[in-house]
């Protein structure tokens, strides 16, 4: 209710009907974007910032995990209010499920507060969500909108849940299955090419929908989205999607190669038939997820292992091609549906955190020369995204406002910390001979849905053993165990602070989440499960993580707003996540998220 009143007070009646594009860059840290702008890597975002309003930084909710933070951004509500509590969510009701069960936390059916884009659709705005948390599966929202006679106000797409086949690297001639297709790969000597020996690769693609032949030639990575062949349509059941292939190298003598085959996925959508197929063709594929192949060495020796940079060049070209689908779908949807609100998202900026550990001068394996190279690669990822920013600026007319946010920052980490070992040593967790958790003797544990909280195994849960009156004593035991946990090699206390949601009621903690939350010393990541021990080094040179308390500098996120609703050259102080969308909606004269408890911040000069 407070957010609704604030919107009425602070919103100036717009001279023109306002439109809005919201983009989220996962894991885009405020500290990193500040440096990237200062060094000139993002000229389009610099122009966006100079012509609009910028928050000093935004403060994520806790735990600082993607589904939790996005839920608070989009709803203007705390985790206890919207019900998304970790990297995954517990399975409810408690009486029917154990503490060991979890489910995907991005599901639209889990969120208890209404995202702003649904509030906008219910208010009659034309909303197109190309990618955003908690909009899929869309039936919940389309049913609610249909009951109001506004089902046509919402168009949604999501490819994360509709995978068809994962990406792969092919290193020699042969055959393999890919979804419903069978690829046969042949290296050959093209008489028309002056290269002596193998100089091209032919792919025979056998499919129920009809066979296809594709010819590719080797081309070194150059950072551009060129040299790709496709699309090649494949299917799995009723899902259809496109893959593309890229030949990075081919040995003329042996025929050994590095042929990359993109992942294929379909789109779950409110749209079907011809409308969905038109979007598939416009997108030409969904996100690719090449990070496991990269870190495993499939692109060559990585920077973490002091490679020459070839692996990173290849990865960056794969990412650049991936980013093209974001740019294409943005342009297509803006012109096709002419929405009042359009939303999109990139996961790539978060995954690029894999290099952040290398940049940390406090890291145990720090090398200044490698750190400089790691920053250069990291900057190139954001420079690619700046091309997308340029596209959005071109799309925007006199009525259009652009808002760029991120869900959390990115901190360097060098050790994994598994608090369950500390709880086990304190007698709170018990395990069977095979290493699995023995619930009949487990009083509290770090649950599968988040690495930095403890949940008491109370009798209201299936398999629970702790009576309600004993819960405070178990929480106290867990607190002592956490605060006494020490790195066996470094000798330092790993847990820096602990919060009890019943005491720290203003933080939005608790609910179906944890009974105790904890933050760690610099350099440690918090994981559930048991792994190899209490503390494990992250080899070879650390990584990046979103694990820490939102008030820490490396956890801060971003807010950049541009357009007629936002004063030019204006700066806002630090903003809480729950205040972001109430502020944006108030500036545009849009209804705020229906269940928001955050407040609209007054813009300078307004």
mmCIF file of C-alpha atoms in Angstrom, residues 2-12 53-55 76 565-567 571-588 592 597-606:
data_model
loop_
_atom_site.group_PDB
_atom_site.id
_atom_site.type_symbol
_atom_site.label_atom_id
_atom_site.label_comp_id
_atom_site.label_asym_id
_atom_site.label_seq_id
_atom_site.Cartn_x
_atom_site.Cartn_y
_atom_site.Cartn_z
ATOM 1 C CA UNK A 2 2.845 2.408 0.834
ATOM 2 C CA UNK A 3 4.362 1.901 -2.608
ATOM 3 C CA UNK A 4 1.040 2.673 -4.294
ATOM 4 C CA UNK A 5 0.646 5.900 -2.300
ATOM 5 C CA UNK A 6 4.244 6.894 -3.022
ATOM 6 C CA UNK A 7 3.676 6.390 -6.728
ATOM 7 C CA UNK A 8 0.629 8.634 -6.666
ATOM 8 C CA UNK A 9 2.536 11.350 -4.822
ATOM 9 C CA UNK A 10 5.809 11.231 -6.734
ATOM 10 C CA UNK A 11 4.741 10.480 -10.293
ATOM 11 C CA UNK A 12 4.500 13.523 -12.526
ATOM 12 C CA UNK A 53 19.884 9.057 -13.961
ATOM 13 C CA UNK A 54 22.373 6.755 -12.247
ATOM 14 C CA UNK A 55 22.264 5.234 -8.770
ATOM 15 C CA UNK A 76 9.578 -4.499 -4.725
ATOM 16 C CA UNK A 565 10.977 10.227 -17.199
ATOM 17 C CA UNK A 566 14.491 10.532 -15.768
ATOM 18 C CA UNK A 567 16.455 13.767 -15.256
ATOM 19 C CA UNK A 571 22.654 10.882 -9.435
ATOM 20 C CA UNK A 572 20.801 8.890 -6.821
ATOM 21 C CA UNK A 573 22.304 7.667 -3.596
ATOM 22 C CA UNK A 574 22.496 3.968 -2.750
ATOM 23 C CA UNK A 575 19.139 2.263 -3.320
ATOM 24 C CA UNK A 576 17.613 -0.817 -1.760
ATOM 25 C CA UNK A 577 16.433 -3.440 -4.240
ATOM 26 C CA UNK A 578 12.869 -3.199 -2.991
ATOM 27 C CA UNK A 579 12.815 0.495 -3.953
ATOM 28 C CA UNK A 580 14.041 0.132 -7.554
ATOM 29 C CA UNK A 581 10.850 -0.738 -9.434
ATOM 30 C CA UNK A 582 8.552 1.397 -7.259
ATOM 31 C CA UNK A 583 10.839 4.310 -8.217
ATOM 32 C CA UNK A 584 10.878 3.453 -11.920
ATOM 33 C CA UNK A 585 7.119 2.957 -12.027
ATOM 34 C CA UNK A 586 6.471 6.231 -10.183
ATOM 35 C CA UNK A 587 8.701 8.120 -12.610
ATOM 36 C CA UNK A 588 6.725 6.770 -15.587
ATOM 37 C CA UNK A 592 3.933 -0.072 -8.950
ATOM 38 C CA UNK A 597 6.647 -2.797 0.294
ATOM 39 C CA UNK A 598 9.545 -0.743 -1.034
ATOM 40 C CA UNK A 599 9.197 2.995 -1.604
ATOM 41 C CA UNK A 600 9.505 5.250 -4.633
ATOM 42 C CA UNK A 601 12.574 7.472 -4.301
ATOM 43 C CA UNK A 602 12.097 11.083 -5.362
ATOM 44 C CA UNK A 603 14.176 11.884 -8.427
ATOM 45 C CA UNK A 604 16.329 15.030 -8.388
ATOM 46 C CA UNK A 605 14.384 18.051 -9.614
ATOM 47 C CA UNK A 606 11.070 16.169 -9.720
#
